Short mmCIF file of C-alpha atoms and ligand atoms in Angstrom, two decimals:
data_model
loop_
_atom_site.label_atom_id
_atom_site.label_comp_id
_atom_site.label_asym_id
_atom_site.label_seq_id
_atom_site.Cartn_x
_atom_site.Cartn_y
_atom_site.Cartn_z
CA UNK A 15 -2.98 14.91 -42.75
CA UNK A 16 0.16 14.66 -40.69
CA UNK A 17 -0.35 12.35 -37.74
CA UNK A 18 1.39 13.38 -34.56
CA UNK A 19 1.54 11.17 -31.53
CA UNK A 20 0.73 12.68 -28.16
CA UNK A 21 3.41 12.77 -25.49
CA UNK A 22 2.97 10.19 -22.82
CA UNK A 23 2.02 11.42 -19.33
CA UNK A 24 3.93 8.61 -17.65
CA UNK A 25 2.54 8.22 -14.13
CA UNK A 26 4.56 5.11 -13.43
CA UNK A 27 7.87 6.91 -13.98
CA UNK A 28 6.82 9.96 -11.94
CA UNK A 29 5.47 7.77 -9.15
CA UNK A 30 8.83 5.98 -8.99
CA UNK A 31 10.67 9.30 -8.91
CA UNK A 32 8.44 10.53 -6.04
CA UNK A 33 8.98 7.28 -4.14
CA UNK A 34 12.77 7.48 -4.55
CA UNK A 35 12.72 11.05 -3.20
CA UNK A 36 10.47 10.04 -0.30
CA UNK A 37 12.71 7.09 0.57
CA UNK A 38 15.78 9.30 0.87
CA UNK A 39 13.94 11.95 2.93
CA UNK A 40 12.56 9.28 5.27
CA UNK A 41 15.98 7.70 5.68
CA UNK A 42 17.43 11.06 6.63
CA UNK A 43 14.65 12.11 9.00
CA UNK A 44 13.84 8.97 10.93
CA UNK A 45 16.89 9.12 13.19
CA UNK A 46 16.03 12.72 14.04
CA UNK A 47 12.34 11.96 14.60
CA UNK A 48 13.01 8.60 16.25
CA UNK A 49 10.61 6.56 14.15
CA UNK A 50 9.54 6.04 10.52
CA UNK A 51 6.20 7.36 9.20
CA UNK A 52 3.31 4.92 9.74
CA UNK A 53 0.25 4.13 7.62
CA UNK A 54 -2.68 1.91 8.64
CA UNK A 55 -4.75 0.48 5.80
CA UNK A 56 -7.87 -1.24 7.15
CA UNK A 57 -9.47 -3.89 5.03
CA UNK A 58 -12.66 -5.77 5.85
CA UNK A 59 -13.80 -8.95 4.08
CA UNK A 60 -12.22 -10.74 1.15
CA UNK A 61 -12.86 -8.70 -1.99
CA UNK A 62 -9.95 -9.89 -4.22
CA UNK A 63 -9.55 -6.52 -6.01
CA UNK A 64 -9.34 -4.71 -2.65
CA UNK A 65 -6.83 -7.27 -1.36
CA UNK A 66 -4.63 -6.58 -4.41
CA UNK A 67 -4.88 -2.79 -3.88
CA UNK A 68 -3.97 -3.17 -0.18
CA UNK A 69 -1.00 -5.42 -0.99
CA UNK A 70 0.19 -2.88 -3.53
CA UNK A 71 -0.08 0.00 -1.02
CA UNK A 72 1.78 -1.97 1.65
CA UNK A 73 4.49 -2.96 -0.81
CA UNK A 74 4.97 0.71 -1.76
CA UNK A 75 5.11 1.66 1.93
CA UNK A 76 7.84 -0.91 2.54
CA UNK A 77 9.77 0.36 -0.48
CA UNK A 78 9.99 3.94 0.83
CA UNK A 79 10.39 3.04 4.52
CA UNK A 80 6.84 3.74 5.79
CA UNK A 81 5.76 1.27 8.50
CA UNK A 82 2.43 -0.51 7.83
CA UNK A 83 -0.02 -0.83 10.71
CA UNK A 84 -2.87 -2.12 8.59
CA UNK A 85 -5.04 -5.05 9.44
CA UNK A 86 -7.30 -7.38 7.59
CA UNK A 87 -10.61 -7.99 9.40
CA UNK A 88 -13.13 -10.77 8.77
CA UNK A 89 -16.29 -9.75 6.92
CA UNK A 90 -18.44 -10.15 10.07
CA UNK A 91 -16.55 -7.35 11.88
CA UNK A 92 -19.03 -4.87 13.37
CA UNK A 93 -19.19 -1.10 12.97
CA UNK A 94 -18.43 -0.68 16.70
CA UNK A 95 -15.33 -2.88 16.47
CA UNK A 96 -13.97 -0.89 13.53
CA UNK A 97 -14.76 2.44 15.18
CA UNK A 98 -12.78 1.27 18.22
CA UNK A 99 -9.85 0.30 15.97
CA UNK A 100 -9.89 3.75 14.33
CA UNK A 101 -10.12 5.49 17.73
CA UNK A 102 -7.03 3.58 18.90
CA UNK A 103 -5.13 4.41 15.68
CA UNK A 104 -6.06 8.10 16.08
CA UNK A 105 -4.26 8.05 19.45
CA UNK A 106 -1.32 5.90 18.30
CA UNK A 107 1.78 8.09 18.00
CA UNK A 108 3.41 5.66 15.53
CA UNK A 109 0.59 6.14 13.03
CA UNK A 110 0.44 9.18 10.71
CA UNK A 111 -2.14 7.99 8.18
CA UNK A 112 -5.28 5.87 8.36
CA UNK A 113 -7.47 4.71 5.52
CA UNK A 114 -10.35 2.31 5.10
CA UNK A 115 -10.18 0.31 1.88
CA UNK A 116 -13.49 0.44 -0.01
CA UNK A 117 -15.85 -1.20 -0.79
CA UNK A 118 -16.94 -2.48 2.63
CA UNK A 119 -19.41 -5.28 3.36
CA UNK A 120 -22.99 -3.99 3.25
CA UNK A 121 -23.65 -3.90 6.98
CA UNK A 122 -20.92 -1.29 7.49
CA UNK A 123 -21.34 2.48 7.14
CA UNK A 124 -18.27 3.76 5.25
CA UNK A 125 -19.12 7.45 5.73
CA UNK A 126 -19.46 7.04 9.49
CA UNK A 127 -16.08 5.28 9.61
CA UNK A 128 -14.46 8.04 7.55
CA UNK A 129 -15.82 10.62 9.99
CA UNK A 130 -14.08 8.77 12.85
CA UNK A 131 -10.62 9.28 11.31
CA UNK A 132 -8.72 12.26 12.77
CA UNK A 133 -8.61 14.77 9.86
CA UNK A 134 -4.82 15.14 10.19
CA UNK A 135 -4.41 11.35 9.77
CA UNK A 136 -6.84 11.18 6.81
CA UNK A 137 -4.30 9.82 4.29
CA UNK A 138 -6.94 9.59 1.53
CA UNK A 139 -7.90 13.26 1.96
CA UNK A 140 -11.61 12.44 1.88
CA UNK A 141 -12.72 13.58 5.36
CA UNK A 142 -15.17 16.52 5.16
CA UNK A 143 -12.65 18.71 7.03
CA UNK A 144 -10.05 18.10 4.31
CA UNK A 145 -12.59 18.53 1.52
CA UNK A 146 -13.59 21.83 3.20
CA UNK A 147 -9.95 22.91 3.29
CA UNK A 148 -9.75 22.17 -0.44
CA UNK A 149 -12.84 24.30 -1.12
CA UNK A 150 -11.29 27.12 0.92
CA UNK A 151 -7.86 26.58 -0.76
CA UNK A 152 -6.28 26.08 2.66
CA UNK A 153 -3.44 23.64 3.41
CA UNK A 154 -4.69 20.14 4.15
CA UNK A 155 -4.55 16.55 3.01
CA UNK A 156 -5.78 16.33 -0.59
CA UNK A 157 -7.58 13.39 -2.18
CA UNK A 158 -4.89 11.25 -3.76
CA UNK A 159 -6.18 10.62 -7.29
CA UNK A 160 -6.92 14.23 -8.31
CA UNK A 161 -3.80 15.43 -6.47
CA UNK A 162 -1.86 12.83 -8.48
CA UNK A 163 -3.32 14.23 -11.71
CA UNK A 164 -2.25 17.75 -10.70
CA UNK A 165 1.29 16.53 -10.02
CA UNK A 166 1.47 14.80 -13.38
CA UNK A 167 0.36 18.00 -15.15
CA UNK A 168 2.84 20.09 -13.13
CA UNK A 169 5.72 17.70 -13.89
CA UNK A 170 5.15 18.33 -17.60
CA UNK A 171 4.78 22.10 -17.10
CA UNK A 172 1.31 22.04 -18.60
CA UNK A 173 -0.19 25.50 -18.18
CA UNK A 174 -3.62 25.60 -16.53
CA UNK A 175 -4.34 29.27 -15.81
CA UNK A 176 -7.08 30.54 -18.10
CA UNK A 177 -7.37 27.19 -19.91
CA UNK A 178 -10.66 25.41 -20.45
CA UNK A 179 -10.62 22.31 -18.26
CA UNK A 180 -13.41 19.76 -18.53
CA UNK A 181 -13.89 17.06 -15.89
CA UNK A 182 -16.13 14.11 -16.76
CA UNK A 183 -17.55 12.67 -13.52
CA UNK A 184 -18.66 14.30 -10.27
CA UNK A 185 -17.82 11.73 -7.58
CA UNK A 186 -16.52 12.77 -4.15
CA UNK A 187 -13.53 10.50 -4.78
CA UNK A 188 -12.39 11.99 -8.10
CA UNK A 189 -14.59 14.37 -10.12
CA UNK A 190 -15.49 17.00 -7.52
CA UNK A 191 -12.06 17.41 -5.88
CA UNK A 192 -10.49 17.34 -9.37
CA UNK A 193 -12.68 20.26 -10.48
CA UNK A 194 -11.81 22.21 -7.32
CA UNK A 195 -8.06 21.64 -7.79
CA UNK A 196 -8.20 22.79 -11.41
CA UNK A 197 -10.21 25.83 -10.31
CA UNK A 198 -7.59 26.62 -7.66
CA UNK A 199 -5.01 26.50 -10.49
CA UNK A 200 -7.04 29.22 -12.29
CA UNK A 201 -8.51 27.01 -15.03
CA UNK A 202 -12.02 27.69 -16.32
CA UNK A 203 -13.70 24.48 -15.20
CA UNK A 204 -16.73 22.63 -16.56
CA UNK A 205 -17.98 19.45 -14.91
CA UNK A 206 -19.97 16.99 -17.03
CA UNK A 207 -21.76 13.93 -15.65
CA UNK A 208 -24.29 11.24 -16.43
CA UNK A 209 -27.13 13.76 -16.84
CA UNK A 210 -25.18 16.22 -19.03
CA UNK A 211 -26.53 16.80 -22.54
CA UNK A 212 -24.40 16.72 -25.69
CA UNK A 213 -21.14 15.80 -23.98
CA UNK A 214 -19.24 16.13 -27.29
CA UNK A 215 -19.90 19.87 -27.49
CA UNK A 216 -18.46 20.17 -23.98
CA UNK A 217 -15.41 17.95 -24.45
CA UNK A 218 -14.47 19.50 -27.79
CA UNK A 219 -13.96 22.78 -25.99
CA UNK A 220 -11.49 21.31 -23.49
CA UNK A 221 -7.82 22.27 -23.48
CA UNK A 222 -7.46 19.88 -20.54
CA UNK A 223 -9.84 16.89 -20.47
CA UNK A 224 -9.96 14.72 -17.33
CA UNK A 225 -12.18 11.67 -17.67
CA UNK A 226 -13.38 9.79 -14.57
CA UNK A 227 -16.63 8.02 -15.44
CA UNK A 228 -15.70 4.33 -15.36
CA UNK A 229 -17.08 3.62 -18.85
CA UNK A 230 -14.68 2.04 -21.37
CA UNK A 231 -14.63 3.88 -24.70
CA UNK A 232 -16.79 6.78 -23.43
CA UNK A 233 -14.46 9.32 -25.03
CA UNK A 234 -13.66 8.80 -28.70
CA UNK A 235 -11.11 10.78 -30.69
CA UNK A 236 -13.76 12.88 -32.46
CA UNK A 237 -14.82 14.24 -29.05
CA UNK A 238 -11.36 15.64 -28.34
CA UNK A 239 -10.02 19.04 -29.42
CA UNK A 240 -6.80 18.66 -31.44
CA UNK A 241 -3.83 19.45 -29.20
CA UNK A 242 -5.74 18.86 -25.95
CA UNK A 243 -4.21 17.29 -22.85
CA UNK A 244 -6.14 14.11 -22.05
CA UNK A 245 -6.04 12.53 -18.61
CA UNK A 246 -7.81 9.19 -18.31
CA UNK A 247 -8.64 8.30 -14.71
CA UNK A 248 -10.90 5.37 -15.61
CA UNK A 249 -9.84 1.84 -14.77
CA UNK A 250 -12.04 -0.83 -16.34
CA UNK A 251 -11.45 -4.54 -16.74
CA UNK A 252 -12.64 -5.74 -20.16
CA UNK A 253 -12.56 -9.16 -21.78
CA UNK A 254 -11.62 -9.33 -25.46
CA UNK A 255 -12.93 -11.79 -28.07
CA UNK A 256 -10.26 -14.35 -27.21
CA UNK A 257 -11.47 -14.37 -23.59
CA UNK A 258 -8.39 -12.52 -22.30
CA UNK A 259 -9.03 -9.78 -19.76
CA UNK A 260 -7.11 -6.49 -19.57
CA UNK A 261 -7.38 -3.02 -18.07
CA UNK A 262 -8.54 -0.07 -20.16
CA UNK A 263 -9.49 3.51 -19.37
CA UNK A 264 -12.50 5.57 -20.43
CA UNK A 265 -10.74 7.04 -23.49
CA UNK A 266 -10.26 5.32 -26.85
CA UNK A 267 -6.49 5.49 -26.54
CA UNK A 268 -4.88 4.86 -29.94
CA UNK A 269 -7.00 7.24 -32.02
CA UNK A 270 -7.01 9.94 -29.33
CA UNK A 271 -3.21 9.74 -29.01
CA UNK A 272 -3.04 10.83 -32.65
CA UNK A 273 -4.68 14.19 -32.00
CA UNK A 274 -3.96 15.03 -28.34
CA UNK A 275 -0.77 16.81 -27.27
CA UNK A 276 -0.45 14.72 -24.09
CA UNK A 277 -2.26 11.59 -22.92
CA UNK A 278 -2.09 9.24 -19.93
CA UNK A 279 -1.84 5.51 -20.63
CA UNK A 280 -4.00 2.99 -18.73
CA UNK A 281 -2.45 1.25 -16.91
CA UNK A 282 0.62 3.29 -15.99
CA UNK A 283 -0.92 6.78 -15.93
CA UNK A 284 -3.04 8.03 -13.05
CA UNK A 285 -3.14 4.73 -11.10
CA UNK A 286 0.50 4.76 -9.88
CA UNK A 287 0.18 8.49 -9.04
CA UNK A 288 -2.65 7.73 -6.60
CA UNK A 289 -0.34 5.46 -4.59
CA UNK A 290 2.51 8.00 -4.69
CA UNK A 291 0.23 10.73 -3.31
CA UNK A 292 -1.01 8.42 -0.56
CA UNK A 293 2.60 7.97 0.57
CA UNK A 294 3.19 11.73 0.29
CA UNK A 295 0.12 12.48 2.41
CA UNK A 296 1.38 10.08 5.09
CA UNK A 297 4.80 11.72 4.98
CA UNK A 298 3.24 15.21 5.18
CA UNK A 299 1.32 14.21 8.35
CA UNK A 300 4.55 12.76 9.81
CA UNK A 301 6.39 16.06 9.20
CA UNK A 302 3.51 18.12 10.58
CA UNK A 303 3.44 16.10 13.82
CA UNK A 304 7.23 16.34 14.22
CA UNK A 305 7.04 20.11 13.76
CA UNK A 306 4.15 20.44 16.23
CA UNK A 307 6.18 18.50 18.78
CA UNK A 308 9.19 20.75 18.18
CA UNK A 309 11.36 17.87 16.89
CA UNK A 310 11.75 19.62 13.54
CA UNK A 311 11.51 23.30 12.81
P1 NAD B 30 -18.25 6.82 -9.72
O1 NAD B 30 -19.02 5.69 -10.30
O2 NAD B 30 -18.41 7.20 -8.30
O3 NAD B 30 -18.53 8.13 -10.58
C1 NAD B 30 -18.64 8.10 -11.96
C2 NAD B 30 -19.04 9.47 -12.47
O4 NAD B 30 -19.14 9.41 -13.87
C3 NAD B 30 -20.38 9.95 -11.94
O5 NAD B 30 -20.24 11.23 -11.36
C4 NAD B 30 -21.28 9.99 -13.15
O6 NAD B 30 -22.17 11.10 -13.16
C5 NAD B 30 -20.31 10.08 -14.30
N1 NAD B 30 -20.82 9.41 -15.49
C6 NAD B 30 -21.37 8.19 -15.58
N2 NAD B 30 -21.77 7.95 -16.83
C7 NAD B 30 -21.46 9.05 -17.57
C8 NAD B 30 -21.64 9.40 -18.94
N3 NAD B 30 -22.21 8.56 -19.80
N4 NAD B 30 -21.20 10.61 -19.31
C9 NAD B 30 -20.63 11.46 -18.45
N5 NAD B 30 -20.44 11.18 -17.14
C10 NAD B 30 -20.86 9.98 -16.72
O7 NAD B 30 -16.72 6.49 -10.04
P2 NAD B 30 -15.36 7.11 -9.45
O8 NAD B 30 -15.08 6.52 -8.14
O9 NAD B 30 -15.35 8.59 -9.61
O10 NAD B 30 -14.33 6.47 -10.49
C11 NAD B 30 -14.40 6.74 -11.88
C12 NAD B 30 -13.43 5.85 -12.62
O11 NAD B 30 -12.11 6.15 -12.16
C13 NAD B 30 -13.60 4.35 -12.38
O12 NAD B 30 -13.24 3.68 -13.56
C14 NAD B 30 -12.61 4.04 -11.29
O13 NAD B 30 -12.19 2.70 -11.32
C15 NAD B 30 -11.50 4.97 -11.67
N6 NAD B 30 -10.63 5.36 -10.55
C16 NAD B 30 -9.31 5.32 -10.79
C17 NAD B 30 -8.42 5.71 -9.81
C18 NAD B 30 -6.96 5.69 -10.13
O14 NAD B 30 -6.15 5.63 -9.23
N7 NAD B 30 -6.59 5.76 -11.42
C19 NAD B 30 -8.87 6.11 -8.56
C20 NAD B 30 -10.25 6.18 -8.34
C21 NAD B 30 -11.12 5.80 -9.36
#
């Protein structure tokens, strides 16, 4: 049998392209608007993985010219203190986007904090108002990871209308908004999850397979339809026999790349797109505010 290698859905390259475009737009607009866009990333406690994610987001902000208003709070910070911080950021005219880095220490209620964020500053697109706008297919801030997947598919002109799209995972963060975005693009969407039976019979029917379960090796090549487009959202840290740790997705990459038409690498696929879309959401809020104030038309 002839072995073909799938084309790479390179999220790192597209993310860099998006950031270069954003940087030039911001440079051009900030004299007109009188300030750069602003993003506040709030982090509580000292989870090392979260600290790395926050650093990465702030570095990307600096690269494109978005001002960072984020703060790092000690793990004892109370719910009331954080709610007051968010209320002040909601009113702050320098700030276009606010997000709370998860996970939070146990005594804090993440959902209640999310509800405090003004929907038009909800850079992560996870506020119920923005999720409602997605359900209704109205304009709004979209959750970054699934929106990043859609951009990656669009960049490669992958047709979605009438195609069978299967999403593995049903989280609020990824699976559910992903399914809604694919549905809005006229795909026929199936969502599989931890209670689904005979996942293979579902995945083998997928023209587009998006996997977001967080289980390394969940999808093996025999579960994939030849020629399918495979998007691996999973990020898992695994340790190999020599004790070295590395990041892998949920899809068995090498074998699947031999039968798929397109595949995302991990790392370098969906991960960088999430950051790019976070910056785009912040920029979109910045433009919206400037238009509402009559600074731009
Ligand atoms: P989650 O734990 O909230 O949800 C996992 C989902 O997978 C659940 O809906 C569950 O029903 C489903 N699932 C679990 N076991 C399954 C099985 N055996 N078969 C089918 N479905 C199963 O996780 P999440 O927040 O949605 O994240 C999923 C993965 O994506 C994680 O690895 C996470 O690290 C990664 N992630 C990556 C990015 C990125 O930027 N690339 C962003 C967010 C999350």
